[in-house]
Amino acid sequence: MTVQETDQDPSHQVEAAGKAFEQEFERFARFTGDSNGLVGLTLDEAVAQERSLSDLRTRHLGKKSALAAAKKLIGRVPSDQRAAFGQRVQSVEADLVARFDAAESTLKQYIERQRTARESIDVTLPGRRPRRGHRHPITLLRERIEDIFVALGYAIEDGRELETDFYNFTALNIPDNHPARGTQDTFYTTDGFALRSQTSTVQIHAMQRRGVPVRMIAPGRVFRRDTPDPTHNPMFFQVEGLCVDRGITMAHLKGTVEEFLRRMFGPETVTRFRPSYFPFTEPSAEFDFGCFKCQGSGCRICKNSGWIELGGSGMVHPNVLRIVGVDPQEYSGFAFGLGIDRMAALMYNLDDIRLLFENDVRFLEQFE
Ligand code: DAH
């Protein structure tokens, strides 16, 4: 018998369709018995199996299946064999349907069970505790400084980080040719704004907004074009202080800074002022305090000098008062500025200030 003959004989076609089904259905046979055939099957795998089973069903029982084609040939079957042919076709078809149904329902049930298991919650499991954060060491220190000055009657000013030339330099009596104005030291935007390089800018805003007399501190970020190294960062924190009133003298400046440092580092803390120069103060002084570690006898922290340099200060320059419309004949004031990061590095004995901004939790969690 040739293949050609087989194809033309309706009975043979039915048998061939049945055989082809047996062959292809073999890989699903394991789903027709008990559910042991599913052991180890993941949910995704089961879903994929279900899909290919449904494809197979269409191929073997659909309108274009070999079985459907064979059914149409019933007219060619000699009339005395038609009843037998019809029964044979029906029984093959019924067998296929039964086996597809069995495999399909096993898979469906399994998928349903797996989905439910995946979505169920074990209420007896202990909950996952959220990790509690805390404030950054710089923030902690800033708040301590703020508390001290608020107790001394100072207001807290919020400044801007992006400034015009006027606030950053001109109003602070910084001459046009001053190196701080250069792009070497200051970050400029393309349209001429500058990231403030010091919090002294807030002195101007505060006097413009509040008028005089004024007493305020302004903590905040400042920016300078420094290459990061263990003692430099292009972004760091300062606190500015300003007090303007009638009759303010250098004695008030010294008394205020001394009181602040005593409250910060303990009542025994000593302070010293050294003559210095800043464009926006006259006279100007830098201030140091006696090392909190060795009490002045000399150690690693104070580099054996017994003193730690902390900031700059001075009497507000008459030009600065004038530019905000304050009469320097009537009013005088003092100002000071210090770096919070530097202070943090000293107090926490950090050998690299970049640690403060690397956001490494192992480092930061020590400061809770
Ligand atoms: N702005 C100065 C700096 O960044 C610090 C400073 C010095 C602030 C003298 C002042 C001051 O208010 O009077 O180095």
Tab-separated table of C-alpha atoms and ligand atoms in Angstrom:
chain	number	residue	atom	x	y	z
A	1	MET	CA	0.000	0.000	0.000
A	2	THR	CA	1.423	3.354	-1.048
A	3	VAL	CA	1.141	6.559	0.899
A	4	GLN	CA	-1.110	7.845	-1.863
A	5	GLU	CA	-3.535	5.005	-1.311
A	6	THR	CA	-3.517	5.536	2.438
A	7	ASP	CA	-4.391	9.196	1.983
A	8	GLN	CA	-7.345	8.397	-0.163
A	9	ASP	CA	-8.827	5.745	2.051
A	10	PRO	CA	-11.080	7.451	4.647
A	11	SER	CA	-10.669	4.640	7.212
A	12	HIS	CA	-6.930	4.810	6.932
A	13	GLN	CA	-7.046	8.523	7.418
A	14	VAL	CA	-8.963	8.149	10.646
A	15	GLU	CA	-6.425	5.602	11.914
A	16	ALA	CA	-3.541	7.858	10.832
A	17	ALA	CA	-5.083	10.812	12.651
A	18	GLY	CA	-5.434	8.684	15.777
A	19	LYS	CA	-1.797	7.596	15.566
A	20	ALA	CA	-0.519	11.109	15.034
A	21	PHE	CA	-2.448	12.154	18.117
A	22	GLU	CA	-0.986	9.315	20.190
A	23	GLN	CA	2.490	10.397	19.276
A	24	GLU	CA	2.077	14.034	20.061
A	25	PHE	CA	-0.058	13.562	23.120
A	26	GLU	CA	2.554	11.372	24.721
A	27	ARG	CA	4.222	14.235	26.513
A	28	PHE	CA	0.921	15.176	28.169
A	29	ALA	CA	0.022	11.647	29.148
A	30	ARG	CA	1.552	12.177	32.565
A	31	PHE	CA	-1.202	14.688	33.354
A	32	THR	CA	-4.006	12.234	32.729
A	33	GLY	CA	-3.288	9.806	35.564
A	34	ASP	CA	-3.104	10.843	39.196
A	35	SER	CA	-1.506	14.213	39.922
A	36	ASN	CA	1.943	12.692	40.526
A	37	GLY	CA	2.858	13.749	37.011
A	38	LEU	CA	2.928	17.309	38.234
A	39	VAL	CA	5.532	16.915	40.939
A	40	GLY	CA	8.191	19.613	40.702
A	41	LEU	CA	6.357	21.612	38.062
A	42	THR	CA	6.522	25.350	38.693
A	43	LEU	CA	3.523	27.578	38.228
A	44	ASP	CA	5.012	29.178	35.108
A	45	GLU	CA	5.818	25.771	33.622
A	46	ALA	CA	2.292	24.523	34.280
A	47	VAL	CA	0.817	27.583	32.587
A	48	ALA	CA	3.065	26.990	29.559
A	49	GLN	CA	2.016	23.328	29.411
A	50	GLU	CA	-1.631	24.298	29.543
A	51	ARG	CA	-1.125	26.631	26.609
A	52	SER	CA	0.602	24.048	24.403
A	53	LEU	CA	-2.017	21.452	25.339
A	54	SER	CA	-4.707	23.806	24.106
A	55	ASP	CA	-2.789	24.322	20.829
A	56	LEU	CA	-2.556	20.587	20.386
A	57	ARG	CA	-6.280	20.228	20.931
A	58	THR	CA	-7.004	22.698	18.136
A	59	ARG	CA	-4.641	20.864	15.848
A	60	HIS	CA	-6.223	17.440	16.435
A	61	LEU	CA	-9.878	18.297	16.963
A	62	GLY	CA	-10.282	21.648	15.242
A	63	LYS	CA	-11.938	22.391	11.922
A	64	LYS	CA	-8.685	21.968	10.051
A	65	SER	CA	-7.631	18.781	11.788
A	66	ALA	CA	-6.933	15.520	9.945
A	67	LEU	CA	-9.859	13.955	11.774
A	68	ALA	CA	-12.262	16.649	10.543
A	69	ALA	CA	-10.938	16.143	7.011
A	70	ALA	CA	-11.480	12.362	7.257
A	71	LYS	CA	-15.051	12.894	8.452
A	72	LYS	CA	-15.857	14.763	5.264
A	73	LEU	CA	-14.868	11.749	3.193
A	74	ILE	CA	-17.771	9.692	4.459
A	75	GLY	CA	-19.390	10.003	1.006
A	76	ARG	CA	-16.594	7.955	-0.491
A	77	VAL	CA	-17.088	5.115	1.907
A	78	PRO	CA	-19.094	2.269	0.344
A	79	SER	CA	-22.603	2.447	1.744
A	80	ASP	CA	-22.442	-0.891	3.563
A	81	GLN	CA	-19.383	0.324	5.525
A	82	ARG	CA	-20.668	3.784	6.319
A	83	ALA	CA	-22.226	2.990	9.691
A	84	ALA	CA	-19.044	1.276	10.915
A	85	PHE	CA	-16.930	4.159	9.614
A	86	GLY	CA	-19.134	6.689	11.330
A	87	GLN	CA	-18.902	4.819	14.637
A	88	ARG	CA	-15.152	4.522	14.341
A	89	VAL	CA	-14.746	8.228	13.747
A	90	GLN	CA	-16.963	9.016	16.716
A	91	SER	CA	-15.134	6.692	19.035
A	92	VAL	CA	-11.717	8.062	18.042
A	93	GLU	CA	-13.008	11.577	18.516
A	94	ALA	CA	-14.563	10.755	21.885
A	95	ASP	CA	-11.286	9.202	23.045
A	96	LEU	CA	-9.330	12.282	22.056
A	97	VAL	CA	-11.778	14.632	23.766
A	98	ALA	CA	-11.755	12.553	26.965
A	99	ARG	CA	-7.987	12.533	27.164
A	100	PHE	CA	-7.620	16.219	26.380
A	101	ASP	CA	-10.248	17.000	29.016
A	102	ALA	CA	-8.501	14.882	31.616
A	103	ALA	CA	-5.081	16.453	31.066
A	104	GLU	CA	-6.562	19.917	30.930
A	105	SER	CA	-8.491	19.642	34.153
A	106	THR	CA	-5.500	18.219	36.035
A	107	LEU	CA	-3.375	21.131	34.877
A	108	LYS	CA	-6.059	23.704	35.649
A	109	GLN	CA	-6.519	22.439	39.171
A	110	TYR	CA	-2.803	22.388	39.741
A	111	ILE	CA	-2.397	25.975	38.486
A	112	GLU	CA	-5.239	27.132	40.700
A	113	ARG	CA	-3.664	25.509	43.760
A	114	GLN	CA	-0.245	26.970	43.000
A	115	ARG	CA	-1.690	30.457	42.556
A	116	THR	CA	-3.537	30.292	45.850
A	117	ALA	CA	-0.424	29.063	47.616
A	118	ARG	CA	1.619	31.886	46.174
A	119	GLU	CA	-0.865	34.509	47.259
A	120	SER	CA	-1.497	33.216	50.734
A	121	ILE	CA	0.135	34.908	53.705
A	122	ASP	CA	1.514	33.121	56.687
A	123	VAL	CA	0.195	35.330	59.475
A	124	THR	CA	2.345	33.556	62.028
A	125	LEU	CA	5.599	34.753	60.436
A	126	PRO	CA	7.271	37.630	62.284
A	127	GLY	CA	6.941	40.934	60.402
A	128	ARG	CA	9.832	42.636	58.708
A	129	ARG	CA	10.866	45.523	60.889
A	130	PRO	CA	11.446	48.732	58.906
A	131	ARG	CA	14.910	50.089	59.444
A	132	ARG	CA	14.642	53.345	61.316
A	133	GLY	CA	16.735	56.233	60.088
A	134	HIS	CA	18.161	59.062	62.105
A	135	ARG	CA	19.607	62.453	61.504
A	136	HIS	CA	22.884	62.987	59.722
A	137	PRO	CA	25.846	63.970	61.933
A	138	ILE	CA	26.022	67.360	60.209
A	139	THR	CA	22.345	67.945	60.970
A	140	LEU	CA	22.814	66.912	64.599
A	141	LEU	CA	25.652	69.378	64.974
A	142	ARG	CA	23.772	72.134	63.148
A	143	GLU	CA	20.840	71.682	65.498
A	144	ARG	CA	23.072	71.932	68.564
A	145	ILE	CA	24.522	75.174	67.208
A	146	GLU	CA	21.041	76.489	66.428
A	147	ASP	CA	19.798	75.664	69.935
A	148	ILE	CA	22.648	77.605	71.512
A	149	PHE	CA	22.072	80.716	69.399
A	150	VAL	CA	18.307	80.608	69.721
A	151	ALA	CA	18.836	80.613	73.498
A	152	LEU	CA	21.010	83.720	73.036
A	153	GLY	CA	18.162	85.477	71.232
A	154	TYR	CA	19.199	84.876	67.617
A	155	ALA	CA	16.804	84.167	64.763
A	156	ILE	CA	17.566	81.496	62.176
A	157	GLU	CA	17.741	82.640	58.556
A	158	ASP	CA	17.366	80.427	55.521
A	159	GLY	CA	19.503	81.583	52.653
A	160	ARG	CA	19.670	80.777	48.974
A	161	GLU	CA	22.242	78.458	47.505
A	162	LEU	CA	22.189	80.119	44.096
A	163	GLU	CA	23.187	83.762	44.223
A	164	THR	CA	23.773	86.732	42.000
A	165	ASP	CA	27.108	88.443	41.830
A	166	PHE	CA	25.677	91.231	43.951
A	167	TYR	CA	24.961	89.062	47.017
A	168	ASN	CA	27.906	86.769	46.597
A	169	PHE	CA	30.552	89.466	46.180
A	170	THR	CA	29.632	93.102	45.527
A	171	ALA	CA	27.477	93.679	48.596
A	172	LEU	CA	30.114	91.967	50.701
A	173	ASN	CA	32.682	94.559	49.656
A	174	ILE	CA	34.644	92.038	47.630
A	175	PRO	CA	36.496	93.993	44.920
A	176	ASP	CA	36.049	93.219	41.224
A	177	ASN	CA	39.498	91.723	40.866
A	178	HIS	CA	39.299	89.514	43.963
A	179	PRO	CA	40.404	85.915	43.260
A	180	ALA	CA	37.280	84.475	44.938
A	181	ARG	CA	35.249	85.864	42.018
A	182	GLY	CA	37.223	83.794	39.519
A	183	THR	CA	35.850	80.656	37.923
A	184	GLN	CA	38.756	78.852	39.558
A	185	ASP	CA	37.083	79.099	42.936
A	186	THR	CA	33.392	79.592	42.274
A	187	PHE	CA	30.816	77.496	40.393
A	188	TYR	CA	28.936	79.668	37.907
A	189	THR	CA	25.835	78.796	35.937
A	190	THR	CA	25.814	79.608	32.221
A	191	ASP	CA	23.595	82.610	32.879
A	192	GLY	CA	25.864	84.217	35.430
A	193	PHE	CA	24.531	82.982	38.752
A	194	ALA	CA	26.947	81.575	41.288
A	195	LEU	CA	26.602	78.779	43.822
A	196	ARG	CA	27.363	80.731	46.990
A	197	SER	CA	30.881	80.191	48.205
A	198	GLN	CA	30.106	81.381	51.744
A	199	THR	CA	27.062	81.912	53.946
A	200	SER	CA	28.063	85.575	54.397
A	201	THR	CA	25.612	86.297	51.555
A	202	VAL	CA	22.779	85.816	54.055
A	203	GLN	CA	23.968	88.882	56.017
A	204	ILE	CA	22.771	91.004	53.104
A	205	HIS	CA	19.424	89.221	52.663
A	206	ALA	CA	18.765	89.347	56.409
A	207	MET	CA	19.396	93.088	56.712
A	208	GLN	CA	17.326	93.808	53.615
A	209	ARG	CA	14.434	91.727	54.832
A	210	ARG	CA	14.489	92.378	58.564
A	211	GLY	CA	16.152	95.778	58.731
A	212	VAL	CA	18.154	96.651	61.846
A	213	PRO	CA	18.610	95.909	64.674
A	214	VAL	CA	19.101	92.280	63.718
A	215	ARG	CA	20.486	89.185	65.336
A	216	MET	CA	20.539	86.039	63.240
A	217	ILE	CA	22.457	82.934	62.344
A	218	ALA	CA	22.298	81.269	58.945
A	219	PRO	CA	23.419	77.658	58.613
A	220	GLY	CA	23.664	76.200	55.121
A	221	ARG	CA	25.525	74.651	52.238
A	222	VAL	CA	28.296	76.426	50.404
A	223	PHE	CA	30.217	75.440	47.277
A	224	ARG	CA	33.786	75.861	46.134
A	225	ARG	CA	35.707	74.404	43.243
A	226	ASP	CA	37.990	72.227	45.310
A	227	THR	CA	39.230	68.797	44.371
A	228	PRO	CA	37.946	66.444	47.069
A	229	ASP	CA	40.602	65.189	49.469
A	230	PRO	CA	40.566	64.205	53.159
A	231	THR	CA	40.129	67.841	54.244
A	232	HIS	CA	38.271	69.369	51.268
A	233	ASN	CA	34.906	68.870	49.648
A	234	PRO	CA	33.419	71.039	46.884
A	235	MET	CA	30.253	71.247	49.027
A	236	PHE	CA	30.300	71.858	52.753
A	237	PHE	CA	28.348	73.557	55.538
A	238	GLN	CA	28.895	76.859	57.287
A	239	VAL	CA	27.098	78.851	59.941
A	240	GLU	CA	27.021	82.602	59.582
A	241	GLY	CA	26.256	84.928	62.454
A	242	LEU	CA	25.267	88.590	62.356
A	243	CYS	CA	24.398	91.085	65.065
A	244	VAL	CA	23.743	94.738	64.216
A	245	ASP	CA	22.458	97.322	66.649
A	246	ARG	CA	23.378	100.678	68.161
A	247	GLY	CA	26.606	100.558	70.109
A	248	ILE	CA	27.782	97.047	69.172
A	249	THR	CA	31.520	96.618	69.739
A	250	MET	CA	34.212	93.998	69.400
A	251	ALA	CA	33.582	93.135	73.055
A	252	HIS	CA	30.137	91.856	72.078
A	253	LEU	CA	31.674	89.746	69.343
A	254	LYS	CA	34.186	88.197	71.729
A	255	GLY	CA	31.616	87.638	74.444
A	256	THR	CA	29.188	85.963	72.046
A	257	VAL	CA	31.722	83.664	70.417
A	258	GLU	CA	33.144	82.731	73.831
A	259	GLU	CA	29.739	81.953	75.246
A	260	PHE	CA	28.874	79.853	72.202
A	261	LEU	CA	32.069	77.815	72.460
A	262	ARG	CA	31.616	77.283	76.204
A	263	ARG	CA	28.133	75.924	75.644
A	264	MET	CA	29.411	73.796	72.799
A	265	PHE	CA	32.575	72.335	74.298
A	266	GLY	CA	32.142	72.866	78.041
A	267	PRO	CA	32.437	75.781	80.506
A	268	GLU	CA	36.234	75.566	80.740
A	269	THR	CA	36.726	76.255	77.034
A	270	VAL	CA	39.084	79.144	76.293
A	271	THR	CA	38.969	81.270	73.148
A	272	ARG	CA	41.464	83.470	71.365
A	273	PHE	CA	41.214	85.983	68.544
A	274	ARG	CA	43.964	86.616	66.000
A	275	PRO	CA	44.010	89.649	63.696
A	276	SER	CA	43.080	88.720	60.144
A	277	TYR	CA	41.558	90.159	56.985
A	278	PHE	CA	38.165	89.759	55.360
A	279	PRO	CA	36.757	92.247	52.842
A	280	PHE	CA	33.408	92.507	54.634
A	281	THR	CA	34.722	93.170	58.154
A	282	GLU	CA	36.972	95.819	59.637
A	283	PRO	CA	38.715	95.014	61.867
A	284	SER	CA	38.738	91.261	61.204
A	285	ALA	CA	39.804	88.383	63.404
A	286	GLU	CA	40.016	84.647	63.222
A	287	PHE	CA	39.088	82.757	66.333
A	288	ASP	CA	40.486	79.597	67.862
A	289	PHE	CA	39.489	77.640	70.916
A	290	GLY	CA	41.541	75.603	73.361
A	291	CYS	CA	41.686	71.985	72.214
A	292	PHE	CA	38.819	70.007	73.736
A	293	LYS	CA	40.903	66.841	73.697
A	294	CYS	CA	44.117	67.858	75.471
A	295	GLN	CA	42.876	71.064	77.148
A	296	GLY	CA	45.692	72.978	75.526
A	297	SER	CA	48.661	70.786	76.345
A	298	GLY	CA	49.066	69.620	72.732
A	299	CYS	CA	47.843	66.499	70.935
A	300	ARG	CA	47.210	65.051	67.474
A	301	ILE	CA	43.877	66.824	67.019
A	302	CYS	CA	45.290	70.319	67.599
A	303	LYS	CA	48.561	69.413	65.889
A	304	ASN	CA	50.362	70.047	69.189
A	305	SER	CA	49.478	73.724	69.235
A	306	GLY	CA	46.854	73.432	71.972
A	307	TRP	CA	44.474	75.508	69.784
A	308	ILE	CA	41.934	74.644	67.136
A	309	GLU	CA	41.125	77.184	64.418
A	310	LEU	CA	37.411	77.549	63.989
A	311	GLY	CA	36.289	80.539	61.965
A	312	GLY	CA	36.450	84.122	60.820
A	313	SER	CA	34.820	87.194	62.307
A	314	GLY	CA	34.977	90.917	62.619
A	315	MET	CA	33.078	94.193	62.790
A	316	VAL	CA	30.746	94.578	59.823
A	317	HIS	CA	32.418	96.855	57.251
A	318	PRO	CA	30.704	100.268	56.866
A	319	ASN	CA	30.387	99.612	53.103
A	320	VAL	CA	28.317	96.497	53.815
A	321	LEU	CA	25.983	98.453	56.109
A	322	ARG	CA	25.690	101.279	53.595
A	323	ILE	CA	24.784	99.017	50.683
A	324	VAL	CA	21.687	97.781	52.542
A	325	GLY	CA	20.782	101.338	53.582
A	326	VAL	CA	21.997	101.200	57.172
A	327	ASP	CA	23.823	104.295	58.485
A	328	PRO	CA	27.199	103.199	59.866
A	329	GLN	CA	27.283	106.358	62.026
A	330	GLU	CA	24.255	105.128	63.883
A	331	TYR	CA	24.633	101.350	63.747
A	332	SER	CA	27.492	98.925	64.101
A	333	GLY	CA	27.655	95.170	64.167
A	334	PHE	CA	29.717	92.045	64.232
A	335	ALA	CA	29.668	88.962	62.052
A	336	PHE	CA	31.272	85.571	62.168
A	337	GLY	CA	31.364	82.390	60.144
A	338	LEU	CA	32.505	78.864	60.829
A	339	GLY	CA	32.549	75.504	59.078
A	340	ILE	CA	30.288	72.756	60.421
A	341	ASP	CA	32.004	69.901	58.580
A	342	ARG	CA	35.354	70.867	59.969
A	343	MET	CA	33.910	71.010	63.438
A	344	ALA	CA	32.288	67.585	62.947
A	345	ALA	CA	35.574	66.144	61.713
A	346	LEU	CA	37.316	67.406	64.851
A	347	MET	CA	34.652	66.329	67.296
A	348	TYR	CA	34.198	62.869	65.824
A	349	ASN	CA	37.865	62.450	65.079
A	350	LEU	CA	37.290	61.763	61.363
A	351	ASP	CA	40.399	61.378	59.304
A	352	ASP	CA	38.515	62.076	56.059
A	353	ILE	CA	35.609	64.534	55.760
A	354	ARG	CA	34.439	62.894	52.539
A	355	LEU	CA	33.027	60.134	54.762
A	356	LEU	CA	30.276	62.574	55.720
A	357	PHE	CA	28.797	62.554	52.225
A	358	GLU	CA	29.424	59.044	50.970
A	359	ASN	CA	26.129	57.854	52.456
A	360	ASP	CA	27.626	54.676	53.788
A	361	VAL	CA	25.164	53.460	56.404
A	362	ARG	CA	27.900	51.626	58.313
A	363	PHE	CA	29.545	54.982	58.911
A	364	LEU	CA	26.438	57.082	59.465
A	365	GLU	CA	24.699	54.728	61.901
A	366	GLN	CA	27.397	55.425	64.491
A	367	PHE	CA	25.955	58.892	65.056
A	368	GLU	CA	22.487	57.998	66.194
B	1	DAH	N1	32.887	83.840	54.987
B	1	DAH	C1	34.182	83.555	55.545
B	1	DAH	C2	34.724	82.291	54.917
B	1	DAH	O1	33.997	81.587	54.272
B	1	DAH	C3	34.088	83.392	57.017
B	1	DAH	C4	33.772	84.694	57.688
B	1	DAH	C5	34.775	85.552	58.072
B	1	DAH	C6	32.465	85.038	57.965
B	1	DAH	C7	34.505	86.741	58.695
B	1	DAH	C8	32.177	86.255	58.589
B	1	DAH	C9	33.213	87.073	58.964
B	1	DAH	O2	30.941	86.636	58.861
B	1	DAH	O3	32.916	88.237	59.604
B	1	DAH	O4	35.880	82.010	55.053
